[in-house]
Amino acid sequence: MSAVRGVGGGRKEVRKTYRKAEKSSLTSAQSFMERNPNVTWELRAINKSGLEHTWKPSRVKYFNTCVTMSWNVGSFLTNLMEVVTFHLRGVERKALRCPGLKRSLMETVHVQTERVEVLGQDGLLELKLLESGFLIGVWKRDQSVAFIMSSLHLNNIESTEESSAGNNLWPKNKPPFDDVDPEYGLHGYRLHVVLHNTNNELMSESFSKLFCRRGEICDGKILLTVISRSNLSQHIRLTQEVVLPWWCEALQGTVKNCCFMTLTLLDEHDIPFKSVSYPVSLKLEEASCVYYDYDGENYLIHYQDPDLQVQMVLVSTEGQKTFVVVSLVVYLSVSSVNQHFNRDY
């Protein structure tokens, strides 16, 4: 992981102030695998006829803060719209004397497959994104499903794991109430953001001292400026092309301008405020700002859920082979901040 960046301080290192959060990010995947050495990720689909099928993953890749999985589904799913429900479970087989016994680490149920967005495509297939975060590879020739991908943030996995064991850690780690600071809950945020595909990290950066003044709260949102357009020292060049490799039996390929974005937002007490891992795409946008230091086109990565909105602007360089991140802003819903910090903004 690269040095932590202090907003407003360019590339100034603030490792000491962020050491605790950075260490937890770096060791979370390792600690998870040490505690769960026999874990596997099962995907189960149920179609409209009530038939179901379960797959074990064809590929699993652990990053520092997330796990990315892919399942080759064979001939069971001839049409994505036939699916009623997806179940994703992390399971761990017990000792050899009880080979059939499984312990469920998490289980999420996803429906509403009719809400589908085409995230990207290559010559063979389209990548279709379900609102739940499942990424579906669909063959262009007959619209049958080739594979399914998903990325899970380890914070979310472990919080579900603790909850299923009757020992949910997150409620116990709520931040202490502060009735002295008039802007409590508006400062001290720390963000770790990773852009990655199924093989490699394209960007891995940490930012500290993120804040929003009380008077800047607008339309029920709290704005955290992570990378400023006007501060060239904060701009970040991605280490590789933005492509998403895929594999299906004997075939493989790459879809351009698609990847996963994994975010870990911590409050000033180093308690996770929001953890997300989600497929994203780079969409060409009309340049609202001219960047004289770059000669390429502007692209936007956008993510949104009820509590969080992320907008990342990138400029292409070297004939669109690489990108530079020139802007990154995060919007938090006021309601989520109020709930987390027991405030009333």
C-alpha positions as a LaTeX table, in Angstrom:
\begin{tabular}{lrrr}
\hline
Residue & $x$ (\AA) & $y$ (\AA) & $z$ (\AA) \\
\hline
Met1 & 0.00 & 0.00 & 0.00 \\
Ser2 & 1.26 & 3.44 & $-0.80$ \\
Ala3 & 1.71 & 6.25 & 1.66 \\
Val4 & $-1.37$ & 7.74 & 3.26 \\
Arg5 & $-2.31$ & 11.11 & 1.84 \\
Gly6 & $-3.44$ & 14.02 & 3.96 \\
Val7 & $-6.10$ & 16.10 & 2.22 \\
Gly8 & $-4.89$ & 19.63 & 1.80 \\
Gly9 & $-1.31$ & 18.50 & 2.37 \\
Gly10 & $-0.52$ & 17.10 & $-1.07$ \\
Arg11 & 1.51 & 13.89 & $-0.78$ \\
Lys12 & 2.47 & 14.52 & 2.83 \\
Glu13 & 2.83 & 11.28 & 4.76 \\
Val14 & 0.65 & 10.85 & 7.82 \\
Arg15 & 1.47 & 7.22 & 8.56 \\
Lys16 & 1.53 & 7.72 & 12.32 \\
Thr17 & $-2.00$ & 9.13 & 12.48 \\
Tyr18 & $-3.35$ & 6.37 & 10.25 \\
Arg19 & $-1.22$ & 3.45 & 11.39 \\
Lys20 & $-4.01$ & 1.62 & 13.19 \\
Ala21 & $-6.48$ & 1.75 & 10.28 \\
Glu22 & $-3.80$ & 0.99 & 7.69 \\
Lys23 & $-2.63$ & $-2.05$ & 9.62 \\
Ser24 & $-6.16$ & $-3.42$ & 9.94 \\
Ser25 & $-6.68$ & $-3.03$ & 6.19 \\
Leu26 & $-3.46$ & $-4.84$ & 5.39 \\
Thr27 & $-4.05$ & $-7.77$ & 7.70 \\
Ser28 & $-7.80$ & $-8.31$ & 7.31 \\
Ala29 & $-7.54$ & $-10.76$ & 4.40 \\
Gln30 & $-4.71$ & $-12.67$ & 6.07 \\
Ser31 & $-6.51$ & $-12.86$ & 9.41 \\
Phe32 & $-9.74$ & $-13.94$ & 7.75 \\
Met33 & $-8.03$ & $-16.81$ & 5.91 \\
Glu34 & $-6.15$ & $-17.85$ & 9.06 \\
Arg35 & $-9.42$ & $-18.13$ & 10.99 \\
Asn36 & $-11.24$ & $-19.79$ & 8.09 \\
Pro37 & $-8.67$ & $-21.94$ & 6.25 \\
Asn38 & $-11.27$ & $-24.24$ & 4.66 \\
Val39 & $-13.78$ & $-21.61$ & 3.60 \\
Thr40 & $-15.34$ & $-21.75$ & 0.16 \\
Trp41 & $-17.95$ & $-19.57$ & $-1.52$ \\
Glu42 & $-21.04$ & $-21.31$ & $-2.80$ \\
Leu43 & $-23.48$ & $-19.71$ & $-5.23$ \\
Arg44 & $-26.98$ & $-21.12$ & $-5.54$ \\
Ala45 & $-29.57$ & $-20.08$ & $-8.14$ \\
Ile46 & $-33.28$ & $-20.88$ & $-8.13$ \\
Asn47 & $-35.26$ & $-20.46$ & $-11.34$ \\
Lys48 & $-38.95$ & $-19.77$ & $-11.89$ \\
Ser49 & $-39.68$ & $-23.50$ & $-12.11$ \\
Gly50 & $-38.26$ & $-24.04$ & $-8.64$ \\
Leu51 & $-35.18$ & $-25.86$ & $-9.90$ \\
Glu52 & $-31.95$ & $-24.97$ & $-8.18$ \\
His53 & $-28.26$ & $-25.49$ & $-8.73$ \\
Thr54 & $-25.18$ & $-24.81$ & $-6.60$ \\
Trp55 & $-21.68$ & $-23.97$ & $-7.87$ \\
Lys56 & $-18.31$ & $-23.79$ & $-6.21$ \\
Pro57 & $-16.11$ & $-20.91$ & $-7.43$ \\
Ser58 & $-13.82$ & $-21.38$ & $-10.40$ \\
Arg59 & $-11.58$ & $-18.51$ & $-9.23$ \\
Val60 & $-11.10$ & $-16.75$ & $-5.88$ \\
Lys61 & $-8.78$ & $-13.79$ & $-5.29$ \\
Tyr62 & $-8.19$ & $-12.19$ & $-1.88$ \\
Phe63 & $-7.13$ & $-8.55$ & $-1.77$ \\
Asn64 & $-6.32$ & $-6.58$ & 1.37 \\
Thr65 & $-9.92$ & $-5.61$ & 2.08 \\
Cys66 & $-12.10$ & $-7.77$ & $-0.17$ \\
Val67 & $-12.48$ & $-11.13$ & $-1.87$ \\
Thr68 & $-13.40$ & $-11.43$ & $-5.56$ \\
Met69 & $-15.04$ & $-14.63$ & $-6.85$ \\
Ser70 & $-16.13$ & $-16.08$ & $-10.17$ \\
Trp71 & $-18.35$ & $-19.08$ & $-10.95$ \\
Asn72 & $-18.64$ & $-20.85$ & $-14.31$ \\
Val73 & $-22.31$ & $-21.82$ & $-14.47$ \\
Gly74 & $-22.32$ & $-24.22$ & $-17.43$ \\
Ser75 & $-25.66$ & $-24.96$ & $-19.07$ \\
Phe76 & $-28.00$ & $-24.42$ & $-16.09$ \\
Leu77 & $-28.74$ & $-20.75$ & $-16.83$ \\
Thr78 & $-29.87$ & $-20.43$ & $-20.43$ \\
Asn79 & $-31.55$ & $-17.10$ & $-19.65$ \\
Leu80 & $-30.77$ & $-14.69$ & $-16.83$ \\
Met81 & $-34.42$ & $-13.63$ & $-16.59$ \\
Glu82 & $-35.36$ & $-17.16$ & $-15.53$ \\
Val83 & $-33.61$ & $-16.64$ & $-12.19$ \\
Val84 & $-35.76$ & $-15.77$ & $-9.20$ \\
Thr85 & $-33.16$ & $-15.81$ & $-6.44$ \\
Phe86 & $-29.40$ & $-15.96$ & $-5.94$ \\
His87 & $-27.94$ & $-17.18$ & $-2.63$ \\
Leu88 & $-24.28$ & $-16.52$ & $-1.84$ \\
Arg89 & $-22.83$ & $-18.31$ & 1.18 \\
Gly90 & $-19.42$ & $-18.54$ & 2.68 \\
Val91 & $-19.17$ & $-22.01$ & 4.20 \\
Glu92 & $-16.44$ & $-23.91$ & 5.99 \\
Arg93 & $-16.35$ & $-27.67$ & 6.27 \\
Lys94 & $-15.67$ & $-29.03$ & 9.73 \\
Ala95 & $-13.17$ & $-31.70$ & 10.71 \\
Leu96 & $-12.58$ & $-34.74$ & 8.51 \\
Arg97 & $-14.64$ & $-36.92$ & 10.81 \\
Cys98 & $-17.67$ & $-34.77$ & 9.88 \\
Pro99 & $-17.08$ & $-33.99$ & 6.20 \\
Gly100 & $-20.69$ & $-33.12$ & 5.51 \\
Leu101 & $-21.02$ & $-30.53$ & 8.28 \\
Lys102 & $-20.88$ & $-26.90$ & 7.18 \\
Arg103 & $-20.76$ & $-23.65$ & 9.12 \\
Ser104 & $-22.35$ & $-20.71$ & 7.37 \\
Leu105 & $-20.27$ & $-17.54$ & 7.57 \\
Met106 & $-22.75$ & $-15.38$ & 5.70 \\
Glu107 & $-25.75$ & $-15.61$ & 3.48 \\
Thr108 & $-27.21$ & $-12.95$ & 1.24 \\
Val109 & $-30.30$ & $-13.33$ & $-0.90$ \\
His110 & $-30.61$ & $-11.35$ & $-4.13$ \\
Val111 & $-33.74$ & $-11.03$ & $-6.21$ \\
Gln112 & $-35.13$ & $-8.59$ & $-8.80$ \\
Thr113 & $-32.89$ & $-9.75$ & $-11.64$ \\
Glu114 & $-35.04$ & $-7.68$ & $-14.00$ \\
Arg115 & $-33.13$ & $-4.56$ & $-12.88$ \\
Val116 & $-30.08$ & $-5.05$ & $-15.06$ \\
Glu117 & $-27.45$ & $-2.61$ & $-16.36$ \\
Val118 & $-24.97$ & $-3.39$ & $-19.13$ \\
Leu119 & $-21.63$ & $-2.51$ & $-17.53$ \\
Gly120 & $-19.40$ & $-3.33$ & $-20.53$ \\
Gln121 & $-18.75$ & $-5.80$ & $-23.34$ \\
Asp122 & $-16.17$ & $-7.34$ & $-25.62$ \\
Gly123 & $-16.48$ & $-9.33$ & $-28.85$ \\
Leu124 & $-17.92$ & $-12.43$ & $-27.14$ \\
Leu125 & $-20.07$ & $-11.33$ & $-24.24$ \\
Glu126 & $-21.77$ & $-8.57$ & $-22.29$ \\
Leu127 & $-21.24$ & $-7.85$ & $-18.59$ \\
Lys128 & $-24.61$ & $-7.27$ & $-16.97$ \\
Leu129 & $-24.76$ & $-5.77$ & $-13.50$ \\
Leu130 & $-27.53$ & $-6.60$ & $-11.06$ \\
Glu131 & $-28.43$ & $-3.97$ & $-8.50$ \\
Ser132 & $-27.28$ & $-6.36$ & $-5.77$ \\
Gly133 & $-23.71$ & $-6.27$ & $-7.16$ \\
Phe134 & $-23.60$ & $-9.58$ & $-9.03$ \\
Leu135 & $-21.79$ & $-9.24$ & $-12.36$ \\
Ile136 & $-23.17$ & $-11.61$ & $-15.02$ \\
Gly137 & $-21.27$ & $-12.58$ & $-18.18$ \\
Val138 & $-23.83$ & $-13.25$ & $-20.95$ \\
Trp139 & $-22.88$ & $-14.73$ & $-24.33$ \\
Lys140 & $-23.86$ & $-12.50$ & $-27.23$ \\
Arg141 & $-24.67$ & $-15.44$ & $-29.50$ \\
Asp142 & $-27.59$ & $-16.81$ & $-27.49$ \\
Gln143 & $-27.89$ & $-14.69$ & $-24.29$ \\
Ser144 & $-27.06$ & $-17.69$ & $-22.07$ \\
Val145 & $-25.06$ & $-17.08$ & $-18.90$ \\
Ala146 & $-21.35$ & $-17.87$ & $-19.08$ \\
Phe147 & $-20.19$ & $-16.89$ & $-15.57$ \\
Ile148 & $-21.08$ & $-14.86$ & $-12.49$ \\
Met149 & $-18.70$ & $-12.61$ & $-10.53$ \\
Ser150 & $-18.98$ & $-10.95$ & $-7.16$ \\
Ser151 & $-16.76$ & $-8.95$ & $-4.81$ \\
Leu152 & $-17.34$ & $-8.81$ & $-1.05$ \\
His153 & $-15.77$ & $-6.43$ & 1.43 \\
Leu154 & $-14.20$ & $-8.40$ & 4.29 \\
Asn155 & $-15.62$ & $-5.99$ & 6.87 \\
Asn156 & $-19.13$ & $-6.92$ & 5.77 \\
Ile157 & $-18.31$ & $-10.62$ & 5.73 \\
Glu158 & $-16.81$ & $-10.56$ & 9.21 \\
Ser159 & $-19.59$ & $-8.49$ & 10.71 \\
Thr160 & $-22.11$ & $-11.04$ & 9.39 \\
Glu161 & $-19.91$ & $-13.84$ & 10.69 \\
Glu162 & $-19.85$ & $-12.34$ & 14.19 \\
Ser163 & $-23.60$ & $-11.73$ & 14.09 \\
Ser164 & $-24.34$ & $-15.34$ & 13.13 \\
Ala165 & $-22.21$ & $-16.43$ & 16.08 \\
Gly166 & $-24.28$ & $-14.27$ & 18.42 \\
Asn167 & $-21.42$ & $-11.83$ & 19.01 \\
Asn168 & $-21.91$ & $-8.90$ & 16.69 \\
Leu169 & $-18.98$ & $-6.55$ & 17.24 \\
Trp170 & $-20.18$ & $-3.44$ & 15.42 \\
Pro171 & $-22.87$ & $-2.22$ & 17.88 \\
Lys172 & $-20.32$ & $-2.48$ & 20.70 \\
Asn173 & $-17.91$ & $-0.32$ & 18.73 \\
Lys174 & $-20.22$ & 2.64 & 18.32 \\
Pro175 & $-18.25$ & 5.88 & 18.77 \\
Pro176 & $-18.57$ & 7.65 & 22.13 \\
Phe177 & $-20.98$ & 10.57 & 22.27 \\
Asp178 & $-19.35$ & 14.01 & 22.23 \\
Asp179 & $-21.56$ & 16.91 & 23.39 \\
Val180 & $-18.71$ & 19.44 & 23.36 \\
Asp181 & $-17.59$ & 19.44 & 19.74 \\
Pro182 & $-20.24$ & 21.33 & 17.69 \\
Glu183 & $-19.07$ & 19.60 & 14.49 \\
Tyr184 & $-18.68$ & 16.12 & 15.92 \\
Gly185 & $-19.13$ & 13.58 & 13.14 \\
Leu186 & $-18.10$ & 16.00 & 10.39 \\
His187 & $-14.32$ & 15.57 & 10.59 \\
Gly188 & $-11.58$ & 13.01 & 11.10 \\
Tyr189 & $-12.77$ & 10.61 & 8.40 \\
Arg190 & $-10.27$ & 8.28 & 6.75 \\
Leu191 & $-10.79$ & 6.63 & 3.40 \\
His192 & $-9.02$ & 3.67 & 1.83 \\
Val193 & $-9.97$ & 3.22 & $-1.84$ \\
Val194 & $-8.90$ & 0.41 & $-4.17$ \\
Leu195 & $-9.61$ & $-0.03$ & $-7.86$ \\
His196 & $-8.94$ & $-3.63$ & $-8.85$ \\
Asn197 & $-9.93$ & $-6.32$ & $-11.30$ \\
Thr198 & $-9.98$ & $-10.09$ & $-10.85$ \\
Asn199 & $-6.17$ & $-10.26$ & $-10.79$ \\
Asn200 & $-4.49$ & $-7.02$ & $-9.74$ \\
Glu201 & $-4.88$ & $-3.71$ & $-7.99$ \\
Leu202 & $-4.98$ & $-0.71$ & $-10.31$ \\
Met203 & $-4.94$ & 1.84 & $-7.49$ \\
Ser204 & $-4.63$ & 1.54 & $-3.71$ \\
Glu205 & $-4.59$ & 4.78 & $-1.73$ \\
Ser206 & $-5.46$ & 6.01 & 1.74 \\
Phe207 & $-6.58$ & 9.52 & 2.68 \\
Ser208 & $-6.90$ & 11.03 & 6.13 \\
Lys209 & $-8.32$ & 14.17 & 7.79 \\
Leu210 & $-11.40$ & 14.32 & 5.58 \\
Phe211 & $-13.98$ & 16.83 & 6.79 \\
Cys212 & $-17.04$ & 18.89 & 5.98 \\
Arg213 & $-17.96$ & 22.14 & 7.71 \\
Arg214 & $-21.43$ & 22.35 & 9.19 \\
Gly215 & $-22.39$ & 25.21 & 6.91 \\
Glu216 & $-21.48$ & 23.11 & 3.86 \\
Ile217 & $-24.13$ & 20.45 & 4.48 \\
Cys218 & $-26.50$ & 20.63 & 1.52 \\
Asp219 & $-29.56$ & 18.68 & 0.33 \\
Gly220 & $-29.22$ & 16.14 & 3.11 \\
Lys221 & $-25.64$ & 15.27 & 2.15 \\
Ile222 & $-22.24$ & 15.77 & 3.77 \\
Leu223 & $-19.47$ & 16.39 & 1.25 \\
Leu224 & $-15.96$ & 14.99 & 1.75 \\
Thr225 & $-13.47$ & 16.22 & $-0.86$ \\
Val226 & $-10.83$ & 13.50 & $-1.16$ \\
Ile227 & $-8.96$ & 14.54 & $-4.33$ \\
Ser228 & $-9.28$ & 18.11 & $-5.56$ \\
Arg229 & $-9.31$ & 18.97 & $-9.26$ \\
Ser230 & $-7.16$ & 22.04 & $-8.62$ \\
Asn231 & $-4.44$ & 20.31 & $-6.56$ \\
Leu232 & $-2.14$ & 18.54 & $-9.02$ \\
Ser233 & $-0.11$ & 16.99 & $-6.20$ \\
Gln234 & $-3.15$ & 14.91 & $-5.20$ \\
His235 & $-3.77$ & 13.47 & $-8.67$ \\
Ile236 & $-3.04$ & 9.74 & $-8.95$ \\
Arg237 & $-1.92$ & 7.79 & $-11.99$ \\
Leu238 & $-3.30$ & 4.25 & $-12.20$ \\
Thr239 & $-0.65$ & 1.55 & $-12.40$ \\
Gln240 & $-2.35$ & $-0.47$ & $-15.17$ \\
Glu241 & $-5.02$ & $-0.33$ & $-17.83$ \\
Val242 & $-8.60$ & $-0.45$ & $-16.61$ \\
Val243 & $-9.73$ & $-3.85$ & $-17.88$ \\
Leu244 & $-11.64$ & $-6.72$ & $-16.32$ \\
Pro245 & $-10.29$ & $-10.18$ & $-17.28$ \\
Trp246 & $-12.71$ & $-13.09$ & $-17.46$ \\
Trp247 & $-12.41$ & $-16.86$ & $-17.90$ \\
Cys248 & $-15.00$ & $-19.44$ & $-18.90$ \\
Glu249 & $-13.82$ & $-23.00$ & $-19.50$ \\
Ala250 & $-11.46$ & $-22.80$ & $-22.52$ \\
Leu251 & $-12.28$ & $-19.17$ & $-23.37$ \\
Gln252 & $-10.98$ & $-15.97$ & $-21.86$ \\
Gly253 & $-11.04$ & $-12.26$ & $-22.60$ \\
Thr254 & $-10.99$ & $-8.75$ & $-21.15$ \\
Val255 & $-13.63$ & $-6.05$ & $-20.97$ \\
Lys256 & $-12.22$ & $-2.52$ & $-21.19$ \\
Asn257 & $-13.07$ & 0.28 & $-18.78$ \\
Cys258 & $-14.57$ & $-2.05$ & $-16.15$ \\
Cys259 & $-13.24$ & $-2.99$ & $-12.70$ \\
Phe260 & $-14.22$ & $-3.23$ & $-9.03$ \\
Met261 & $-14.11$ & $-0.37$ & $-6.54$ \\
Thr262 & $-13.57$ & $-1.24$ & $-2.88$ \\
Leu263 & $-14.00$ & 1.53 & $-0.29$ \\
Thr264 & $-13.36$ & 1.53 & 3.45 \\
Leu265 & $-14.47$ & 4.69 & 5.27 \\
Leu266 & $-13.52$ & 4.98 & 8.95 \\
Asp267 & $-14.56$ & 7.62 & 11.45 \\
Glu268 & $-12.17$ & 9.54 & 13.71 \\
His269 & $-12.15$ & 6.62 & 16.17 \\
Asp270 & $-11.01$ & 4.18 & 13.44 \\
Ile271 & $-14.41$ & 2.48 & 13.52 \\
Pro272 & $-15.72$ & 1.41 & 10.09 \\
Phe273 & $-18.42$ & 3.82 & 8.96 \\
Lys274 & $-19.03$ & 2.31 & 5.52 \\
Ser275 & $-17.51$ & $-0.62$ & 3.61 \\
Val276 & $-18.31$ & $-1.25$ & $-0.06$ \\
Ser277 & $-16.99$ & $-3.47$ & $-2.85$ \\
Tyr278 & $-18.87$ & $-3.07$ & $-6.13$ \\
Pro279 & $-18.38$ & $-3.40$ & $-9.93$ \\
Val280 & $-17.97$ & $-0.06$ & $-11.70$ \\
Ser281 & $-17.32$ & 1.24 & $-15.20$ \\
Leu282 & $-15.66$ & 4.30 & $-16.68$ \\
Lys283 & $-18.20$ & 6.34 & $-18.61$ \\
Leu284 & $-17.19$ & 9.06 & $-21.01$ \\
Glu285 & $-18.46$ & 12.45 & $-19.92$ \\
Glu286 & $-18.44$ & 15.92 & $-21.38$ \\
Ala287 & $-15.54$ & 17.86 & $-19.94$ \\
Ser288 & $-16.90$ & 20.25 & $-17.34$ \\
Cys289 & $-13.36$ & 21.33 & $-16.54$ \\
Val290 & $-10.32$ & 21.70 & $-18.79$ \\
Tyr291 & $-7.11$ & 20.03 & $-17.57$ \\
Tyr292 & $-4.17$ & 21.68 & $-19.28$ \\
Asp293 & $-1.75$ & 19.11 & $-17.82$ \\
Tyr294 & $-3.57$ & 16.24 & $-19.57$ \\
Asp295 & $-4.67$ & 15.89 & $-23.16$ \\
Gly296 & $-7.10$ & 12.97 & $-22.88$ \\
Glu297 & $-10.84$ & 12.62 & $-22.42$ \\
Asn298 & $-12.72$ & 12.77 & $-19.12$ \\
Tyr299 & $-14.31$ & 9.64 & $-17.62$ \\
Leu300 & $-16.56$ & 9.24 & $-14.60$ \\
Ile301 & $-16.90$ & 6.42 & $-12.06$ \\
His302 & $-20.11$ & 6.74 & $-10.07$ \\
Tyr303 & $-21.43$ & 4.68 & $-7.17$ \\
Gln304 & $-24.53$ & 5.33 & $-5.08$ \\
Asp305 & $-26.53$ & 3.64 & $-2.34$ \\
Pro306 & $-28.89$ & 5.10 & 0.30 \\
Asp307 & $-26.01$ & 6.15 & 2.59 \\
Leu308 & $-23.11$ & 6.85 & 0.25 \\
Gln309 & $-22.39$ & 8.45 & $-3.10$ \\
Val310 & $-18.97$ & 8.41 & $-4.77$ \\
Gln311 & $-17.86$ & 10.37 & $-7.85$ \\
Met312 & $-14.41$ & 9.80 & $-9.31$ \\
Val313 & $-13.20$ & 11.68 & $-12.40$ \\
Leu314 & $-10.33$ & 10.28 & $-14.47$ \\
Val315 & $-8.50$ & 11.67 & $-17.49$ \\
Ser316 & $-7.12$ & 9.28 & $-20.11$ \\
Thr317 & $-3.47$ & 9.48 & $-21.18$ \\
Glu318 & $-1.23$ & 7.72 & $-23.69$ \\
Gly319 & $-4.00$ & 6.96 & $-26.13$ \\
Gln320 & $-6.48$ & 5.89 & $-23.38$ \\
Lys321 & $-4.17$ & 3.12 & $-22.15$ \\
Thr322 & $-3.74$ & 4.66 & $-18.71$ \\
Phe323 & $-5.73$ & 7.05 & $-16.54$ \\
Val324 & $-5.09$ & 9.76 & $-13.96$ \\
Val325 & $-7.57$ & 10.32 & $-11.12$ \\
Val326 & $-8.10$ & 14.08 & $-10.97$ \\
Ser327 & $-11.13$ & 14.28 & $-8.67$ \\
Leu328 & $-12.72$ & 12.16 & $-5.96$ \\
Val329 & $-15.62$ & 13.28 & $-3.79$ \\
Val330 & $-17.71$ & 11.30 & $-1.32$ \\
Tyr331 & $-21.21$ & 12.26 & $-0.19$ \\
Leu332 & $-22.61$ & 10.85 & 3.05 \\
Ser333 & $-26.28$ & 11.01 & 3.87 \\
Val334 & $-26.99$ & 13.18 & 6.90 \\
Ser335 & $-29.25$ & 10.47 & 8.28 \\
Ser336 & $-26.42$ & 7.90 & 8.31 \\
Val337 & $-24.09$ & 10.35 & 10.08 \\
Asn338 & $-26.77$ & 11.21 & 12.63 \\
Gln339 & $-27.39$ & 7.54 & 13.35 \\
His340 & $-23.69$ & 6.68 & 13.63 \\
Phe341 & $-22.74$ & 9.59 & 15.90 \\
Asn342 & $-26.08$ & 10.17 & 17.66 \\
Arg343 & $-26.34$ & 13.69 & 16.22 \\
Asp344 & $-29.11$ & 15.82 & 14.72 \\
Tyr345 & $-27.67$ & 17.75 & 11.77 \\
\hline
\end{tabular}
